[in-house]
Coordinates of C-alpha atoms in Angstrom, one line a residue:
M70 CA 48.6 -58.2 43.8
L71 CA 45.3 -57.4 42.8
E72 CA 42.1 -60.0 42.4
R73 CA 42.4 -61.3 38.8
A74 CA 38.8 -60.2 37.2
T75 CA 37.8 -62.8 34.7
F76 CA 35.6 -63.9 31.9
H77 CA 33.6 -67.0 31.7
P78 CA 31.9 -68.1 28.8
R79 CA 29.4 -70.9 29.1
P80 CA 29.2 -73.8 29.7
A81 CA 32.9 -74.6 28.5
A82 CA 35.4 -71.6 29.9
R83 CA 34.7 -72.2 33.3
S84 CA 36.6 -75.4 33.4
L85 CA 39.5 -74.2 30.8
I86 CA 42.9 -75.3 32.2
M87 CA 44.7 -71.9 32.0
R88 CA 45.7 -69.2 33.5
G89 CA 33.6 -49.9 18.9
H90 CA 32.1 -47.3 17.5
S91 CA 33.8 -44.0 16.1
C92 CA 31.3 -40.7 16.0
P93 CA 31.5 -38.0 13.5
A94 CA 31.9 -34.2 13.2
L95 CA 28.2 -33.7 15.5
Y96 CA 29.8 -36.0 18.0
A97 CA 32.7 -33.6 18.3
L98 CA 30.4 -30.7 18.7
L99 CA 27.7 -32.3 21.1
L100 CA 30.6 -33.6 23.6
A101 CA 32.0 -30.0 23.1
L102 CA 29.2 -28.2 24.0
A103 CA 29.2 -29.7 27.4
F104 CA 30.4 -27.6 30.0
A105 CA 34.0 -27.1 29.9
L106 CA 33.6 -28.3 25.9
P107 CA 36.2 -30.3 24.1
S108 CA 38.5 -28.4 22.4
L109 CA 42.6 -27.6 21.1
A110 CA 44.3 -23.9 22.3
Q111 CA 44.5 -22.2 19.0
K112 CA 47.7 -22.8 17.2
S113 CA 50.4 -19.5 17.2
A114 CA 54.3 -18.9 17.8
S115 CA 55.8 -20.7 20.6
P116 CA 55.5 -18.8 23.5
P117 CA 58.3 -17.8 26.0
R118 CA 58.9 -20.9 27.9
L119 CA 57.5 -20.8 31.5
K120 CA 58.4 -22.8 34.4
L121 CA 56.0 -25.7 34.6
P122 CA 53.6 -25.5 38.3
S123 CA 52.7 -28.9 39.3
P124 CA 48.5 -29.5 38.3
D125 CA 47.7 -29.1 41.9
K126 CA 49.0 -25.7 42.4
I127 CA 47.5 -24.7 38.8
I128 CA 43.9 -26.6 39.7
S129 CA 43.9 -24.6 43.0
D130 CA 44.9 -21.4 41.5
Y131 CA 41.9 -21.8 39.1
V132 CA 39.5 -23.5 41.5
K133 CA 39.7 -20.0 43.9
A134 CA 39.7 -17.4 40.7
S135 CA 36.7 -19.4 39.7
G136 CA 34.7 -18.7 43.1
G137 CA 36.4 -20.7 45.6
K138 CA 36.0 -24.8 47.0
K139 CA 33.9 -23.6 49.7
R140 CA 31.2 -22.6 46.8
L141 CA 32.4 -25.0 44.1
A142 CA 31.7 -27.5 46.6
S143 CA 27.8 -26.0 47.1
V144 CA 27.0 -26.9 43.5
T145 CA 25.3 -29.9 43.5
D146 CA 23.5 -29.7 40.3
V147 CA 23.8 -26.4 37.3
T148 CA 21.7 -25.5 34.5
Y149 CA 22.6 -23.5 32.0
E150 CA 20.6 -21.4 29.0
W151 CA 22.2 -19.8 25.9
S152 CA 22.1 -18.6 22.8
A153 CA 24.1 -20.2 19.7
R154 CA 25.4 -18.9 16.4
A155 CA 26.4 -21.3 13.7
D156 CA 29.1 -20.4 11.0
A157 CA 26.2 -19.5 8.4
Q158 CA 24.6 -17.0 11.0
A159 CA 21.7 -19.5 12.3
E160 CA 20.3 -18.8 15.2
G161 CA 19.3 -21.1 18.1
V162 CA 19.6 -22.2 21.4
A163 CA 21.2 -24.6 24.1
T164 CA 20.4 -26.0 27.4
T165 CA 23.2 -27.4 29.4
R166 CA 23.0 -29.4 32.2
A167 CA 25.4 -31.0 35.2
K168 CA 25.1 -33.1 38.1
S169 CA 27.7 -34.4 40.9
P170 CA 29.9 -36.3 40.6
S171 CA 29.7 -37.1 37.2
A172 CA 26.5 -36.6 35.2
I173 CA 26.0 -34.4 32.0
S174 CA 23.3 -33.9 29.2
G175 CA 22.5 -31.1 26.7
A176 CA 20.0 -30.2 23.8
L177 CA 21.4 -27.9 21.1
S178 CA 18.7 -26.3 18.8
V179 CA 20.1 -24.5 15.2
A180 CA 17.6 -23.4 12.6
G181 CA 15.0 -25.6 13.7
S182 CA 17.4 -28.6 13.6
G183 CA 18.2 -30.6 17.1
S184 CA 20.6 -32.7 18.6
S185 CA 21.0 -33.8 22.0
W186 CA 23.8 -35.8 23.7
G187 CA 24.1 -37.5 27.9
T188 CA 26.7 -39.2 29.9
T189 CA 26.1 -40.9 33.2
P190 CA 28.6 -43.3 34.5
R191 CA 27.0 -46.1 33.1
A192 CA 26.1 -44.8 29.2
A193 CA 27.2 -41.9 26.8
W194 CA 25.3 -41.1 24.4
V195 CA 24.1 -38.7 21.6
R196 CA 21.2 -37.9 19.3
G197 CA 21.6 -36.3 16.2
R198 CA 19.9 -33.7 13.6
D199 CA 18.0 -36.9 12.2
G200 CA 16.6 -38.7 15.8
V201 CA 19.0 -40.9 15.4
V202 CA 20.6 -42.1 18.9
S203 CA 24.1 -43.8 19.1
T204 CA 25.7 -44.7 22.5
L205 CA 29.1 -44.2 22.3
T206 CA 31.6 -47.1 23.0
G207 CA 35.3 -47.6 23.2
D208 CA 37.9 -44.6 23.6
D209 CA 34.7 -42.0 22.8
A210 CA 32.9 -43.1 25.7
K211 CA 35.9 -43.4 27.8
L212 CA 36.7 -39.8 26.8
A213 CA 32.9 -38.6 27.6
R214 CA 32.9 -39.9 30.7
L215 CA 36.0 -38.8 31.6
R216 CA 34.8 -35.0 30.9
A217 CA 31.6 -35.9 32.6
T218 CA 33.4 -36.3 35.4
L219 CA 36.3 -33.1 35.3
E220 CA 33.0 -31.1 34.6
A221 CA 30.5 -32.0 36.7
S222 CA 32.6 -31.6 39.9
K223 CA 34.7 -28.2 38.3
L224 CA 37.7 -29.9 38.6
F225 CA 38.5 -29.6 42.4
D226 CA 37.6 -33.3 43.0
Y227 CA 39.4 -35.1 40.2
K228 CA 41.5 -37.3 42.5
R229 CA 38.8 -38.4 44.1
Q230 CA 37.0 -39.7 41.0
N231 CA 40.4 -42.1 40.6
L232 CA 41.8 -39.4 37.9
S233 CA 45.2 -38.1 37.4
A234 CA 47.0 -35.5 36.0
L235 CA 49.7 -33.5 34.7
T236 CA 51.3 -30.5 33.4
V237 CA 52.4 -31.4 29.9
G238 CA 53.8 -27.8 28.5
V239 CA 52.8 -24.3 27.9
D240 CA 50.4 -22.9 24.9
A241 CA 48.6 -19.3 24.3
V242 CA 45.4 -18.6 23.9
G243 CA 43.8 -15.1 22.8
G244 CA 47.1 -13.3 23.8
E245 CA 47.2 -15.1 26.9
Q246 CA 50.4 -17.8 27.8
A247 CA 48.3 -21.4 29.1
Y248 CA 49.4 -24.0 31.3
V249 CA 48.1 -27.7 29.8
V250 CA 46.9 -29.5 32.0
E251 CA 46.3 -33.3 30.7
F252 CA 43.8 -35.6 33.1
R253 CA 43.9 -39.4 32.6
S254 CA 41.4 -41.9 34.0
R255 CA 42.8 -45.4 34.6
D256 CA 41.0 -46.5 31.5
G257 CA 43.0 -44.4 29.3
A258 CA 41.0 -41.6 28.2
R259 CA 43.0 -38.4 28.1
A260 CA 42.0 -34.7 28.2
R261 CA 43.9 -31.4 27.9
Y262 CA 42.7 -28.1 29.8
L263 CA 44.5 -25.0 29.4
F264 CA 44.9 -22.6 32.5
G265 CA 45.7 -19.0 32.0
A266 CA 49.1 -17.9 33.7
T267 CA 48.0 -14.8 34.8
T268 CA 43.9 -15.1 34.9
K269 CA 44.0 -18.8 36.5
L270 CA 41.0 -19.5 34.4
L271 CA 40.1 -21.9 32.3
L272 CA 40.9 -21.2 28.8
A273 CA 40.4 -23.8 26.4
T274 CA 40.4 -27.9 26.4
S275 CA 41.3 -30.7 24.1
D276 CA 41.4 -34.3 23.9
A277 CA 44.8 -35.5 23.9
Q278 CA 44.6 -35.7 20.1
G279 CA 43.1 -32.1 19.1
R280 CA 39.8 -33.4 17.7
T281 CA 38.4 -30.3 18.5
L282 CA 38.9 -26.6 19.5
A283 CA 36.9 -24.5 22.1
R284 CA 37.9 -20.9 23.7
Y285 CA 36.4 -19.6 26.7
S286 CA 35.9 -16.0 27.4
D287 CA 34.1 -12.8 28.9
Y288 CA 34.1 -14.7 32.2
R289 CA 31.8 -13.0 35.0
P290 CA 30.3 -14.0 38.1
V291 CA 26.9 -15.4 38.3
G292 CA 25.7 -16.5 42.1
G293 CA 29.1 -16.6 43.4
V294 CA 30.8 -18.9 40.6
I295 CA 32.5 -17.1 37.8
E296 CA 31.2 -18.1 34.5
P297 CA 32.2 -17.9 30.9
H298 CA 29.5 -16.0 29.0
R299 CA 31.3 -16.9 25.3
I300 CA 32.0 -19.9 24.2
E301 CA 33.7 -20.4 20.6
L302 CA 33.6 -23.8 19.3
E303 CA 35.9 -24.9 16.4
T304 CA 33.9 -28.5 14.9
G305 CA 35.7 -29.0 11.9
D306 CA 32.9 -30.0 9.5
A307 CA 30.1 -28.6 11.8
G308 CA 31.9 -25.4 11.1
M309 CA 32.3 -22.5 14.3
V310 CA 29.1 -22.2 16.7
T311 CA 29.4 -19.6 19.7
L312 CA 27.6 -19.6 22.5
T313 CA 26.4 -17.0 25.0
L314 CA 25.4 -17.3 28.5
K315 CA 21.7 -16.1 29.0
S316 CA 21.4 -17.8 32.7
A317 CA 23.1 -20.2 35.4
R318 CA 20.5 -21.8 37.8
Y319 CA 22.2 -23.8 40.9
N320 CA 20.9 -26.5 42.8
T321 CA 17.7 -26.7 41.4
G322 CA 17.1 -30.6 41.8
F323 CA 16.2 -31.4 38.8
G324 CA 15.9 -35.6 38.3
S325 CA 18.6 -37.6 37.2
E326 CA 16.3 -38.9 34.4
V327 CA 17.4 -35.8 32.5
F328 CA 20.7 -37.5 31.5
D329 CA 19.2 -40.6 30.3
A330 CA 18.9 -41.4 26.3
P331 CA 15.6 -41.1 24.8
K332 CA 13.3 -44.3 25.0
A333 CA 11.6 -46.5 22.9
E334 CA 7.9 -46.9 24.5
D335 CA 7.8 -50.3 23.2
L336 CA 10.7 -52.2 24.3
D337 CA 10.4 -54.0 27.3
A338 CA 13.9 -54.9 28.8
R339 CA 13.3 -57.3 31.2
A340 CA 11.1 -59.5 29.0
L341 CA 14.0 -59.0 26.3
I342 CA 16.5 -60.8 29.3
K343 CA 14.3 -63.5 29.9
A344 CA 14.2 -64.1 26.3
V345 CA 17.6 -64.5 25.8
M346 CA 18.1 -66.3 29.1
E347 CA 15.5 -68.9 27.3
K348 CA 17.4 -69.5 24.5
E349 CA 21.2 -69.1 25.1
P350 CA 22.1 -72.5 24.6
A351 CA 21.2 -72.8 21.1
T352 CA 22.7 -69.4 19.8
N353 CA 25.9 -69.7 22.2
M354 CA 28.9 -72.3 20.4
K355 CA 29.2 -75.4 21.1
F356 CA 32.3 -74.9 22.4
E357 CA 34.0 -78.6 22.1
D358 CA 33.3 -78.5 18.2
F359 CA 35.7 -76.1 17.6
T360 CA 39.3 -74.9 18.6
Y361 CA 40.2 -71.5 18.9
T362 CA 43.0 -69.0 20.0
V363 CA 43.1 -67.0 23.4
K364 CA 45.3 -63.9 24.2
E365 CA 46.0 -62.3 26.9
T366 CA 47.5 -58.7 27.3
E367 CA 48.0 -57.1 30.6
R368 CA 49.6 -53.7 31.7
E369 CA 50.2 -52.0 34.8
L370 CA 49.6 -48.5 35.3
N371 CA 51.7 -46.2 37.6
E372 CA 49.6 -43.3 38.9
R373 CA 50.1 -41.0 35.8
G374 CA 48.2 -43.8 33.8
E375 CA 51.3 -45.0 31.7
T376 CA 52.2 -48.6 31.5
T377 CA 55.1 -49.3 33.3
K378 CA 54.9 -53.0 32.4
E379 CA 53.3 -55.2 29.9
T380 CA 52.8 -58.8 29.0
S381 CA 51.0 -61.3 27.0
K382 CA 50.4 -65.0 26.5
A383 CA 48.4 -66.6 23.7
W384 CA 47.4 -69.9 23.7
D385 CA 45.5 -72.4 21.5
I386 CA 42.1 -73.9 22.9
F387 CA 40.8 -77.1 22.5
L388 CA 37.6 -78.6 24.6
T389 CA 36.3 -82.5 25.3
P390 CA 33.1 -83.1 25.0
G391 CA 32.3 -82.8 28.6
G392 CA 33.3 -79.3 28.2
Q393 CA 36.9 -79.9 30.2
G394 CA 39.5 -77.1 27.7
I395 CA 43.1 -77.1 27.4
G396 CA 45.3 -74.4 26.3
K397 CA 48.3 -75.0 24.3
L398 CA 50.8 -72.0 25.1
V399 CA 51.8 -70.8 21.6
E400 CA 53.2 -67.3 22.5
E401 CA 54.6 -65.3 25.2
N402 CA 55.0 -61.4 25.1
G403 CA 54.7 -61.7 20.9
Q404 CA 57.4 -64.5 20.4
P405 CA 56.9 -68.0 19.8
L406 CA 57.6 -70.9 22.2
P407 CA 60.9 -72.3 21.5
P408 CA 60.9 -75.6 20.0
A409 CA 61.4 -78.1 22.5
E410 CA 58.6 -76.2 24.4
A411 CA 56.5 -76.2 21.4
A412 CA 56.8 -80.3 21.6
K413 CA 56.2 -80.4 25.2
Q414 CA 52.9 -78.0 25.2
E415 CA 51.7 -80.1 21.9
K416 CA 51.9 -83.9 23.9
R417 CA 50.7 -82.2 26.7
V418 CA 47.0 -81.4 25.1
A419 CA 47.4 -84.8 23.2
D420 CA 47.6 -86.5 25.9
F421 CA 44.7 -84.4 27.8
L422 CA 42.5 -85.0 25.0
A423 CA 43.1 -88.4 24.6
A424 CA 42.3 -89.3 28.2
H425 CA 38.8 -87.3 27.8
E426 CA 37.8 -88.4 24.5
N427 CA 34.6 -90.5 25.7
D428 CA 33.3 -88.1 28.6
K429 CA 29.6 -87.2 28.1
P430 CA 28.7 -83.6 26.7
A431 CA 28.2 -81.3 29.6
P432 CA 24.4 -80.5 30.0
A433 CA 23.3 -76.9 28.8
K434 CA 23.0 -74.6 31.5
K435 CA 20.6 -71.7 31.2
G436 CA 20.3 -68.1 33.6
G437 CA 23.4 -66.2 33.0
G438 CA 23.1 -65.6 29.4
G439 CA 25.8 -67.2 28.6
F440 CA 28.6 -65.7 30.2
R441 CA 29.3 -64.9 34.0
I442 CA 32.1 -62.0 34.7
N443 CA 34.0 -62.5 38.1
L444 CA 35.7 -60.0 40.1
G445 CA 37.8 -62.4 42.4
D446 CA 35.8 -64.9 43.8
Y447 CA 32.5 -63.1 42.7
G448 CA 30.4 -62.1 40.1
F449 CA 27.3 -62.1 38.0
G450 CA 25.5 -63.0 34.8
L451 CA 22.0 -62.2 33.3
D452 CA 19.8 -63.8 36.1
D453 CA 21.8 -62.0 38.7
L454 CA 21.0 -58.4 37.1
L455 CA 17.6 -59.5 36.5
R456 CA 16.7 -60.1 40.3
A457 CA 18.5 -56.8 41.5
C458 CA 18.5 -54.3 38.6
D459 CA 16.6 -51.7 37.0
F460 CA 17.0 -51.3 33.5
V461 CA 16.6 -48.0 31.9
S462 CA 15.8 -46.7 28.6
P463 CA 15.6 -49.4 26.2
R464 CA 16.7 -47.9 22.6
R465 CA 17.1 -49.6 18.9
E466 CA 20.6 -48.9 17.6
T467 CA 22.4 -50.4 15.2
F468 CA 25.8 -52.3 16.4
N469 CA 28.3 -54.0 14.3
G470 CA 26.0 -54.0 11.5
R471 CA 23.3 -55.5 12.8
E472 CA 19.7 -54.3 15.0
S473 CA 20.6 -54.1 18.1
V474 CA 18.6 -52.9 21.8
V475 CA 20.5 -51.2 24.3
F476 CA 19.6 -50.2 27.6
D477 CA 21.5 -49.3 30.8
Y478 CA 21.2 -51.5 33.7
R479 CA 21.7 -49.8 38.0
A480 CA 20.6 -51.7 41.4
R481 CA 17.4 -51.0 42.1
A482 CA 16.9 -48.7 44.9
D483 CA 14.7 -51.5 47.0
F484 CA 17.5 -54.0 46.4
Q485 CA 18.7 -55.7 50.0
P486 CA 21.8 -57.6 49.4
K487 CA 21.8 -61.1 51.3
S488 CA 25.7 -61.8 50.8
K489 CA 28.7 -60.0 49.4
N490 CA 27.7 -60.7 46.1
D491 CA 24.6 -59.1 46.6
E492 CA 27.3 -55.9 47.9
I493 CA 29.4 -55.7 44.8
L494 CA 26.4 -56.3 42.9
K495 CA 24.6 -53.1 44.1
K496 CA 27.8 -51.2 43.1
I497 CA 27.2 -52.1 39.5
V498 CA 26.3 -50.0 36.5
G499 CA 26.6 -50.6 33.2
L500 CA 25.3 -51.4 29.6
I501 CA 23.7 -54.2 27.8
W502 CA 23.7 -55.2 23.7
I503 CA 21.1 -57.5 22.6
D504 CA 20.9 -58.5 19.0
E505 CA 17.3 -58.0 18.5
K506 CA 16.7 -60.8 15.9
E507 CA 18.4 -63.7 17.6
K508 CA 18.3 -62.5 21.4
V509 CA 21.9 -62.9 21.7
V510 CA 23.7 -60.0 24.2
S511 CA 26.2 -59.1 21.6
R512 CA 27.9 -56.4 24.3
I513 CA 27.7 -55.8 27.9
E514 CA 29.6 -53.4 30.2
A515 CA 30.0 -53.1 33.7
R516 CA 31.6 -49.9 36.2
L517 CA 32.0 -50.0 40.0
T518 CA 30.4 -47.1 41.6
D519 CA 32.1 -47.4 44.8
D520 CA 35.0 -49.1 46.6
I521 CA 35.0 -52.8 47.2
K522 CA 37.0 -55.4 49.3
L523 CA 38.5 -58.3 48.7
G524 CA 40.7 -60.8 50.3
G525 CA 39.2 -60.7 53.4
G526 CA 39.5 -57.1 53.5
L527 CA 43.1 -57.4 52.6
F528 CA 42.8 -55.2 49.8
K529 CA 40.4 -52.9 48.8
I530 CA 39.6 -52.1 44.6
N531 CA 38.8 -48.5 44.1
G532 CA 37.8 -48.1 40.5
A533 CA 36.9 -51.1 38.0
G534 CA 35.6 -51.5 34.5
F535 CA 34.8 -54.5 32.1
V536 CA 33.8 -54.6 28.7
F537 CA 32.7 -58.4 27.4
E538 CA 31.9 -58.7 23.2
R539 CA 30.6 -61.3 21.3
A540 CA 30.9 -61.9 17.7
R541 CA 28.4 -64.3 15.3
L542 CA 30.3 -66.8 12.9
P543 CA 28.8 -67.1 9.6
D544 CA 26.7 -70.3 10.8
G545 CA 24.8 -68.4 13.0
Y546 CA 26.9 -69.2 16.5
W547 CA 28.2 -66.4 18.8
V548 CA 31.2 -66.5 20.2
P549 CA 33.6 -64.5 22.6
N550 CA 35.0 -61.5 20.9
F551 CA 36.8 -60.0 23.6
Y552 CA 36.9 -58.7 27.2
H553 CA 38.6 -55.4 28.7
W554 CA 39.0 -55.1 32.1
N555 CA 41.0 -52.5 34.4
A556 CA 41.2 -51.9 38.2
N557 CA 42.7 -49.5 40.4
G558 CA 43.6 -51.3 44.1
K559 CA 45.2 -50.7 47.2
G560 CA 46.5 -53.6 49.5
F561 CA 48.2 -55.5 52.1
F562 CA 51.2 -55.7 50.3
F563 CA 51.6 -52.9 47.7
M564 CA 50.6 -49.3 48.5
K565 CA 49.1 -48.9 45.0
K566 CA 48.3 -50.8 41.5
S567 CA 46.5 -50.7 38.4
V568 CA 45.8 -52.8 35.8
Y569 CA 44.0 -52.8 32.5
E570 CA 43.9 -56.4 30.8
V571 CA 42.6 -58.0 27.6
T572 CA 41.4 -61.2 26.3
E573 CA 41.0 -61.3 22.8
W574 CA 39.5 -64.7 21.3
K575 CA 40.5 -65.1 17.4
N576 CA 40.4 -68.1 14.8
F577 CA 37.4 -69.9 15.5
K578 CA 37.9 -73.8 13.2
R579 CA 36.1 -76.8 13.7
F580 CA 38.0 -79.8 14.8
K581 CA 35.2 -82.0 15.2
A582 CA 35.6 -84.7 12.5
E583 CA 31.9 -86.6 12.8
S584 CA 28.5 -85.6 14.2
G585 CA 26.7 -88.4 16.4
E586 CA 28.8 -89.8 18.8
V587 CA 31.7 -87.3 19.8
K588 CA 34.8 -88.2 18.3
I589 CA 37.9 -85.5 18.6
N590 CA 40.4 -85.4 16.3
T591 CA 43.8 -84.0 18.6
P592 CA 45.7 -81.7 17.4
Q593 CA 48.9 -83.0 15.2
P594 CA 52.9 -81.8 16.1

């Protein structure tokens, strides 16, 4: 089986005995403007039924029609210049860029009002016409990363990016029948691309829910690549935007900084992390004062990204003054335990807490930011990121209703790994959200940029992502909220396996009856 990735809040959960954000119509417009552009085929009467070819056949035909694999593979970066016209006849310009294998960015200016956006393996962001920058999270961010990977690689290299594809039907776009191919990432994102049955070219794209609409036409060669010179975007509340291609320039070698979010010049991310590490014992929850519930859900996925198996368990957690914890199993696969088993769990927990009620409190530990994210026997905290990483584009945003600082992180170019843990750390990129007032990490994301081998080389992880988020209790303590991780791997005992796991923390309640000398009220049957 895959090595289990785990999250450990400090200090208590390391000894535990047991196994955001939606975008308005502007976001749809911004993502839509980036190259292949999210869209939905124009609804029409159902076309005659076509025999559905495989996605590999459809994409191979598209690659040939677009200039051939050799030519597309030779394009490492591209810059497009567009003229733009909005519904109200307002005119403007747009610039979009892509860099292989998975970075895109762009800017649009219409009638004196500008917007911009960017996506890299680390982050996806948009800046609205009001100048406010928003870093995407959840499904929006997953979808943005999926599209960036497809569009920057011109589709032909999608399998090497751990994506899958499925032909899901036919539709009609501009009078031509089209095959609908759904691309899927291992973290659950889905996007649909519609290819002409006759021309073999891309005619439209959409997300799986059809949140936006775009059509591509007027294909002509530019430098050996067949490019659409007209794109019509239906963006809902933002109306129709039509783009007309003015120029496409390939392999100019622009820097990766064009994809980074705008930064606030007065912010020092490294100093902020040090402040978090210094303050963390005062802001982290005193776990021994609380009881809470942890629920773990694990899904196994097939090569199409579909769930083939799902299991879940829930525990009520109790901790001793020394930081040792025990989980009382209360639920399996959505069903409460039978009465006899529930009674056994109650007794086991009560006996454990009674045996440890005189333990001394564990000393507060600094350095990791109050958490550690593990992959098998390896992992990292803030102290590891501080010594190994650069921190990119610190900016101020509102996150979960609180003023926060957000920044990307990536391993420094000169970082020299000195251990297996460091080798993994060098392949991790991600994002950190820090509550600016209370100096607490409220969210952290991490993704592997390359394969890693674990278990003495017996199995390989060739795609993994992690998200951990905290919530603030009314009394000011910060507690774990959820932890997601997904991984795709191959091993000696199986050909391939993909898993997606969610851990949720809920129902935080005080159960320590006295202050001063530690006394614990054990849970009553």
